[in-house]
């Protein structure tokens, strides 16, 4: 089975989509390939970097950079993070929105809750792909 390519998309590609890409690589690399991008290149969110390092020992500054959609390969699945604006469009075979609020500027507890939600959704996505839910789409 060819692993599907999953792109986690958000406008700024600085926080939620970066967290999802990192957790996809950490927790589901045997099931799908993880990418992230946005329409605007910005610096990685320092709180996301700090909290991902503390919780998973992942240094996002060493493994990832902010990327635009043009930097992505052709992808099979697009997950938008819940931008509350017009989320970037990217050609794919299957798309869904996770509707996760941006924790930027919020306290650590809010950030940690967002990270936990993203982790649960990445694990669920891996289970869904493994179960063949997307076979007709990817």
Short mmCIF file of C-alpha atoms in Angstrom, two decimals:
data_model
loop_
_atom_site.label_atom_id
_atom_site.label_comp_id
_atom_site.label_asym_id
_atom_site.label_seq_id
_atom_site.Cartn_x
_atom_site.Cartn_y
_atom_site.Cartn_z
CA UNK A 1 0.00 0.00 0.00
CA UNK A 2 1.26 3.44 -0.91
CA UNK A 3 1.10 5.81 2.02
CA UNK A 4 -1.16 8.78 1.34
CA UNK A 5 0.29 12.27 1.57
CA UNK A 6 -1.56 14.41 4.13
CA UNK A 7 -1.23 18.19 4.19
CA UNK A 8 -2.23 20.13 7.29
CA UNK A 9 -3.16 23.61 6.12
CA UNK A 10 -3.64 26.91 7.91
CA UNK A 11 -3.20 30.48 6.73
CA UNK A 12 0.03 31.23 8.64
CA UNK A 13 1.56 27.73 8.99
CA UNK A 14 3.09 28.77 12.30
CA UNK A 15 1.23 26.82 14.98
CA UNK A 16 -1.63 24.30 14.57
CA UNK A 17 -0.61 22.99 11.15
CA UNK A 18 3.03 22.75 12.28
CA UNK A 19 1.97 20.82 15.40
CA UNK A 20 -0.14 18.46 13.26
CA UNK A 21 2.71 17.85 10.81
CA UNK A 22 5.14 17.10 13.64
CA UNK A 23 2.70 14.77 15.41
CA UNK A 24 1.87 13.05 12.13
CA UNK A 25 5.57 12.34 11.61
CA UNK A 26 6.01 11.21 15.21
CA UNK A 27 2.86 9.12 15.66
CA UNK A 28 1.71 8.00 12.22
CA UNK A 29 4.67 7.96 9.81
CA UNK A 30 4.04 4.27 9.10
CA UNK A 31 0.50 5.15 7.91
CA UNK A 32 0.80 8.49 6.08
CA UNK A 33 3.31 11.15 5.04
CA UNK A 34 2.83 14.48 6.84
CA UNK A 35 3.22 17.97 5.43
CA UNK A 36 2.06 21.43 6.42
CA UNK A 37 1.79 24.76 4.65
CA UNK A 38 -0.08 28.04 4.51
CA UNK A 39 -0.59 31.06 2.29
CA UNK A 40 1.73 33.26 4.37
CA UNK A 41 5.23 32.36 5.58
CA UNK A 42 5.74 33.43 9.18
CA UNK A 43 7.97 32.44 12.05
CA UNK A 44 7.05 29.35 14.01
CA UNK A 45 4.98 30.18 17.07
CA UNK A 46 7.42 30.21 20.02
CA UNK A 47 4.82 28.78 22.41
CA UNK A 48 4.17 25.88 20.03
CA UNK A 49 7.92 25.28 19.78
CA UNK A 50 8.37 25.41 23.56
CA UNK A 51 5.42 23.20 24.45
CA UNK A 52 6.11 20.58 21.75
CA UNK A 53 9.69 20.35 23.02
CA UNK A 54 8.48 19.92 26.61
CA UNK A 55 5.78 17.34 25.84
CA UNK A 56 7.31 15.29 23.00
CA UNK A 57 11.00 16.27 23.02
CA UNK A 58 10.50 17.56 19.46
CA UNK A 59 12.36 20.67 18.39
CA UNK A 60 10.22 22.18 15.65
CA UNK A 61 12.93 24.72 14.86
CA UNK A 62 15.22 21.86 13.81
CA UNK A 63 12.71 19.73 11.92
CA UNK A 64 10.32 22.22 10.29
CA UNK A 65 9.97 25.61 8.67
CA UNK A 66 7.00 27.71 7.66
CA UNK A 67 6.07 26.82 4.09
CA UNK A 68 3.65 28.07 1.47
CA UNK A 69 1.33 25.82 -0.52
CA UNK A 70 3.72 25.97 -3.49
CA UNK A 71 6.33 24.03 -1.49
CA UNK A 72 4.10 20.96 -1.13
CA UNK A 73 4.12 17.86 -3.31
CA UNK A 74 0.82 16.65 -4.74
CA UNK A 75 -1.23 15.51 -1.74
CA UNK A 76 -4.07 13.07 -1.27
CA UNK A 77 -5.70 14.40 1.89
CA UNK A 78 -5.99 18.03 3.03
CA UNK A 79 -6.83 18.84 6.62
CA UNK A 80 -7.64 22.47 7.30
CA UNK A 81 -7.23 23.47 10.89
CA UNK A 82 -10.19 25.83 11.31
CA UNK A 83 -8.88 29.18 10.21
CA UNK A 84 -12.15 31.05 10.78
CA UNK A 85 -11.33 32.85 7.56
CA UNK A 86 -11.14 31.55 4.02
CA UNK A 87 -8.84 28.57 4.43
CA UNK A 88 -6.30 28.07 1.67
CA UNK A 89 -7.39 25.79 -1.17
CA UNK A 90 -5.22 22.94 -2.34
CA UNK A 91 -6.07 20.22 -4.86
CA UNK A 92 -6.62 16.83 -3.22
CA UNK A 93 -8.82 13.75 -3.28
CA UNK A 94 -10.29 14.22 0.20
CA UNK A 95 -10.63 17.29 2.43
CA UNK A 96 -11.90 17.93 5.94
CA UNK A 97 -11.75 20.75 8.46
CA UNK A 98 -10.80 20.03 12.07
CA UNK A 99 -12.20 23.33 13.38
CA UNK A 100 -9.48 23.88 15.98
CA UNK A 101 -9.26 27.37 17.48
CA UNK A 102 -5.93 29.18 17.21
CA UNK A 103 -4.21 29.20 20.63
CA UNK A 104 -1.82 32.02 19.70
CA UNK A 105 -1.62 34.56 22.51
CA UNK A 106 -3.44 32.26 24.96
CA UNK A 107 -2.14 30.65 28.15
CA UNK A 108 -0.26 27.33 28.30
CA UNK A 109 -3.35 25.40 29.39
CA UNK A 110 -5.18 26.49 26.22
CA UNK A 111 -2.18 25.60 24.08
CA UNK A 112 -1.84 22.21 25.76
CA UNK A 113 -5.52 21.49 25.14
CA UNK A 114 -5.09 22.33 21.44
CA UNK A 115 -2.01 20.09 21.22
CA UNK A 116 -3.95 17.24 22.89
CA UNK A 117 -6.84 17.72 20.44
CA UNK A 118 -4.47 17.64 17.47
CA UNK A 119 -2.76 14.52 18.83
CA UNK A 120 -6.11 12.74 19.20
CA UNK A 121 -7.18 13.77 15.69
CA UNK A 122 -3.86 12.64 14.15
CA UNK A 123 -4.21 9.25 15.87
CA UNK A 124 -7.83 9.00 14.70
CA UNK A 125 -6.83 9.92 11.13
CA UNK A 126 -4.19 7.17 11.17
CA UNK A 127 -6.80 4.65 12.35
CA UNK A 128 -9.24 5.77 9.66
CA UNK A 129 -6.61 5.44 6.92
CA UNK A 130 -5.54 2.02 8.23
CA UNK A 131 -9.19 0.90 8.27
CA UNK A 132 -9.48 1.82 4.59
CA UNK A 133 -11.92 4.68 5.05
CA UNK A 134 -10.25 6.68 2.29
CA UNK A 135 -9.59 3.88 -0.23
CA UNK A 136 -11.99 5.33 -2.78
CA UNK A 137 -10.60 8.82 -2.23
CA UNK A 138 -6.83 8.26 -2.22
#
